[in-house]
Coordinates of C-alpha atoms in Angstrom, one line a residue:
X1 CA 3.2 17.6 5.9
X2 CA 1.5 17.2 9.2
X3 CA 3.0 19.4 11.9
X4 CA 1.3 17.6 14.8
X5 CA 3.7 15.2 16.7
X6 CA 2.3 11.9 17.9
X7 CA 0.8 12.3 21.4
X8 CA 1.9 9.0 23.0
X9 CA 5.1 8.9 25.0
X10 CA 6.3 5.6 23.5
X11 CA 7.3 5.9 19.8
X12 CA 5.2 3.7 17.5
X13 CA 7.0 0.8 15.9
X14 CA 6.3 0.7 12.2
X15 CA 7.4 -1.8 9.5
X16 CA 7.3 -0.3 6.0
X17 CA 7.5 -2.7 3.0
X18 CA 8.3 -1.0 -0.3
X19 CA 9.7 1.9 1.6
X20 CA 11.2 3.8 -1.4
X21 CA 7.8 4.2 -3.2
X22 CA 6.7 7.8 -3.5
X23 CA 3.6 7.4 -1.2
X24 CA 5.6 5.3 1.3
X25 CA 8.4 7.9 1.5
X26 CA 5.9 10.8 2.1
X27 CA 4.1 8.8 4.8
X28 CA 7.3 7.9 6.5
X29 CA 8.3 11.6 6.6
X30 CA 5.2 12.3 8.7
X31 CA 6.0 9.3 11.0
X32 CA 9.6 10.5 11.4
X33 CA 8.5 13.9 12.5
X34 CA 6.3 12.2 15.1
X35 CA 9.3 10.3 16.4
X36 CA 8.4 6.8 15.3
X37 CA 10.7 3.8 15.2
X38 CA 10.9 2.6 11.6
X39 CA 12.1 -0.6 9.8
X40 CA 12.3 0.0 6.1
X41 CA 12.4 -2.7 3.4
X42 CA 13.1 -2.1 -0.3
X43 CA 15.0 -3.5 -3.2
X44 CA 17.2 -0.6 -4.2
X45 CA 20.0 -0.4 -1.6
X46 CA 21.3 3.1 -2.6
X47 CA 17.8 4.7 -2.6
X48 CA 16.9 2.9 0.7
X49 CA 20.0 4.2 2.4
X50 CA 19.1 7.8 1.3
X51 CA 15.5 7.5 2.5
X52 CA 16.7 6.1 5.9
X53 CA 19.2 8.9 6.3
X54 CA 16.6 11.5 5.5
X55 CA 14.1 10.1 8.0
X56 CA 16.8 10.1 10.8
X57 CA 17.3 13.8 10.2
X58 CA 13.6 14.4 10.3
X59 CA 13.2 13.0 13.8
X60 CA 12.7 9.3 13.6
X61 CA 13.7 7.8 17.0
X62 CA 15.1 4.6 15.3
X63 CA 15.6 3.5 11.7
X64 CA 16.8 0.1 10.5
X65 CA 16.7 -1.2 7.0
X66 CA 16.8 -4.4 5.0
X67 CA 17.4 -4.8 1.2
X68 CA 15.2 -7.5 -0.1
X69 CA 13.3 -8.5 -3.3
X70 CA 9.8 -8.9 -1.9
X71 CA 8.8 -11.0 -4.9
X72 CA 10.8 -13.8 -3.3
X73 CA 8.2 -15.2 -1.0
X74 CA 10.6 -17.8 0.4
X75 CA 12.5 -15.0 2.2
X76 CA 9.4 -13.5 3.8
X77 CA 9.3 -15.4 7.2
X78 CA 12.9 -14.7 8.0
X79 CA 12.7 -11.1 6.8
X80 CA 9.6 -10.3 8.8
X81 CA 10.9 -12.0 12.0
X82 CA 14.1 -10.0 11.7
X83 CA 12.2 -6.7 11.3
X84 CA 10.0 -7.4 14.3
X85 CA 13.1 -8.3 16.4
X86 CA 14.9 -5.1 15.3
X87 CA 11.9 -3.0 16.3
X88 CA 11.3 -5.1 19.5
X89 CA 7.7 -5.4 18.4
X90 CA 5.4 -3.9 15.8
X91 CA 2.4 -1.6 16.1
X92 CA 1.9 -0.9 12.4
X93 CA 2.7 -2.8 9.2
X94 CA 2.5 -0.7 6.1
X95 CA 2.6 -2.5 2.7
X96 CA 3.4 -0.2 -0.3
X97 CA 5.0 -2.8 -2.5
X98 CA 3.8 -3.0 -6.1
X99 CA 4.2 -2.2 -9.8
X100 CA 2.1 -0.7 -12.5
X101 CA 3.5 -3.1 -15.1
X102 CA 3.2 -2.9 -18.9
X103 CA -0.4 -3.4 -19.9
X104 CA 0.3 -3.7 -23.6
X105 CA 3.1 -6.2 -23.2
X106 CA 1.0 -8.2 -20.7
X107 CA -1.7 -8.5 -23.3
X108 CA 0.8 -10.2 -25.6
X109 CA 2.9 -12.2 -23.1
X110 CA 1.6 -14.3 -20.2
X111 CA 4.9 -14.1 -18.3
X112 CA 4.5 -10.3 -18.1
X113 CA 1.0 -10.6 -16.9
X114 CA 2.0 -13.2 -14.3
X115 CA 4.7 -10.9 -13.0
X116 CA 2.2 -8.1 -12.4
X117 CA -0.1 -10.6 -10.6
X118 CA 2.7 -12.0 -8.5
X119 CA 4.2 -8.6 -7.4
X120 CA 0.8 -7.0 -6.6
X121 CA -1.1 -10.0 -5.3
X122 CA 0.7 -13.2 -4.6
X123 CA 3.7 -11.6 -2.8
X124 CA 1.5 -9.4 -0.6
X125 CA -0.7 -12.4 0.3
X126 CA 2.5 -14.1 1.6
X127 CA 3.5 -11.1 3.6
X128 CA 0.0 -10.4 5.0
X129 CA -0.5 -14.0 6.1
X130 CA 2.6 -13.8 8.3
X131 CA 1.8 -10.3 9.5
X132 CA -1.8 -11.1 10.3
X133 CA -0.9 -14.2 12.3
X134 CA 1.7 -12.2 14.2
X135 CA -0.9 -9.6 15.1
X136 CA -3.6 -12.1 16.0
X137 CA -1.2 -13.8 18.5
X138 CA -0.7 -10.5 20.2
X139 CA -4.4 -9.4 19.7
X140 CA -3.1 -6.0 18.6
X141 CA -1.7 -4.1 15.6
X142 CA -2.7 -2.3 12.4
X143 CA -2.0 -3.6 8.9
X144 CA -2.3 -0.9 6.2
X145 CA -2.0 -1.9 2.6
X146 CA -2.0 0.2 -0.6
X147 CA -4.4 -1.2 -3.1
X148 CA -6.0 1.0 -5.8
X149 CA -9.2 2.4 -7.2
X150 CA -8.2 0.5 -10.3
X151 CA -9.3 -2.7 -8.5
X152 CA -12.9 -1.6 -8.3
X153 CA -13.7 -2.4 -12.0
X154 CA -11.6 -3.8 -14.8
X155 CA -10.9 -1.3 -17.6
X156 CA -9.1 -2.0 -20.9
X157 CA -6.3 0.5 -20.2
X158 CA -5.0 -1.3 -17.1
X159 CA -6.9 -4.4 -16.4
X160 CA -3.9 -6.5 -15.5
X161 CA -2.9 -4.0 -12.8
X162 CA -6.5 -3.5 -11.9
X163 CA -7.2 -7.2 -11.5
X164 CA -4.2 -7.7 -9.3
X165 CA -5.5 -4.9 -7.0
X166 CA -9.0 -6.3 -7.1
X167 CA -7.7 -9.6 -5.8
X168 CA -5.7 -7.8 -3.1
X169 CA -8.7 -5.7 -2.0
X170 CA -10.9 -8.9 -1.8
X171 CA -8.2 -10.6 0.2
X172 CA -7.9 -7.6 2.6
X173 CA -11.7 -7.6 3.0
X174 CA -11.7 -11.2 4.0
X175 CA -8.7 -10.8 6.3
X176 CA -10.4 -7.9 8.0
X177 CA -13.5 -10.0 8.6
X178 CA -11.3 -12.7 10.1
X179 CA -9.0 -10.6 12.4
X180 CA -11.2 -7.6 13.5
X181 CA -12.6 -9.7 16.4
X182 CA -9.0 -10.4 17.4
X183 CA -8.2 -6.7 18.0
X184 CA -6.3 -6.3 14.7
X185 CA -7.2 -3.5 12.2
X186 CA -6.8 -4.0 8.5
X187 CA -6.9 -0.8 6.4
X188 CA -7.4 -1.0 2.6
X189 CA -6.0 2.1 1.0
X190 CA -7.4 2.9 -2.5
X191 CA -5.5 5.9 -4.0
X192 CA -6.5 7.4 -7.4
X193 CA -3.6 8.5 -9.6
X194 CA -0.9 10.2 -7.4
X195 CA 2.1 12.3 -8.5
X196 CA 5.1 10.1 -7.9
X197 CA 8.1 8.8 -9.8
X198 CA 6.1 5.8 -10.9
X199 CA 3.4 7.9 -12.6
X200 CA 5.7 10.7 -13.9
X201 CA 5.5 9.6 -17.5
X202 CA 1.8 9.1 -17.6
X203 CA -0.5 11.4 -19.6
X204 CA -1.8 14.4 -17.5
X205 CA 0.3 13.4 -14.5
X206 CA 0.5 17.0 -13.6
X207 CA -3.2 16.8 -12.5
X208 CA -2.7 13.8 -10.2
X209 CA -3.1 14.1 -6.5
X210 CA -0.3 15.6 -4.4
X211 CA 1.6 12.8 -2.6
X212 CA 2.1 14.8 0.6
X213 CA -1.7 15.2 1.0
X214 CA -2.3 11.6 0.2
X215 CA 0.2 10.6 2.9
X216 CA -1.5 12.8 5.5
X217 CA -4.8 11.1 4.7
X218 CA -3.2 7.7 5.1
X219 CA -1.7 8.5 8.5
X220 CA -5.0 10.0 9.7
X221 CA -6.9 6.8 8.5
X222 CA -4.5 4.6 10.4
X223 CA -4.8 6.7 13.5
X224 CA -8.6 6.5 13.3
X225 CA -8.5 2.7 12.7
X226 CA -10.6 3.0 9.5
X227 CA -11.3 0.0 7.3
X228 CA -11.2 1.5 3.8
X229 CA -9.7 4.8 2.5
X230 CA -10.4 6.3 -0.9
X231 CA -7.8 9.0 -1.4
X232 CA -8.4 11.7 -2.4
X233 CA -11.9 11.3 -1.0
X234 CA -13.7 12.2 -4.3
X235 CA -12.7 8.8 -5.7
X236 CA -15.3 7.1 -3.5
X237 CA -18.3 8.6 -5.3
X238 CA -16.5 8.4 -8.7
X239 CA -15.9 4.7 -8.3
X240 CA -19.4 4.1 -7.0
X241 CA -20.7 5.5 -10.3
X242 CA -18.2 3.5 -12.4
X243 CA -19.0 0.3 -10.6
X244 CA -22.7 0.7 -11.3
X245 CA -22.5 1.5 -15.0
X246 CA -24.4 -1.4 -16.8
X247 CA -22.0 -3.8 -18.5
X248 CA -23.8 -3.3 -21.9
X249 CA -22.7 0.4 -21.7
X250 CA -19.4 0.0 -19.9
X251 CA -18.0 -2.4 -22.5
X252 CA -18.3 0.3 -25.2
X253 CA -16.5 3.0 -23.2
X254 CA -12.9 3.9 -24.0
X255 CA -11.6 3.8 -20.4

């Protein structure tokens, strides 16, 4: 974990959506050490309370929470307004909400496929629309969103998850193009496989990236107001190669 406290005198006000995900928890631990004010949103009340208590002991200057199903887009405006009021503003919105889903089941059943697309794309678009308009009105703010390298090219092993992240990455690119001139930063985060509870049962998960290192890279990218972050960094050249494999060859690969 980073051992460098944030240098500003006023604690940053950070909204975290999907706060009990492994990457979000690790990122929040860094922000807590820096003395940030945090508003955490997640679905699991018991786990959310445990995360909030841990962040308070680690130095967060303020922690508030809301239990919510972020798939329910009708609740988003009231939820986000409540979070901003609780923080008395917002410097950073960090969206870590998402699911891997069951690729095999999604190939058989459209409802399963639709759920993956809703959680990973439709619901984030609802949240980001509100958050972007809030930041534009104030001509300030950073919106950091976890997408995935899986969105760079569809593969048979996870193309439902990948297509949801491809749509999210495209949306973020367009949003960035719209709001950059308004003083708002949009960061697209593209992790490769990371060791978290969500990936614990995946083959070769012991070789996945360390979540604490990934979190440090995310905090650094936000501080530097970057546009796109591949993390770990080697995924950027790897995905460049994968994106440029001719389709006549790619379709025969077992990926």
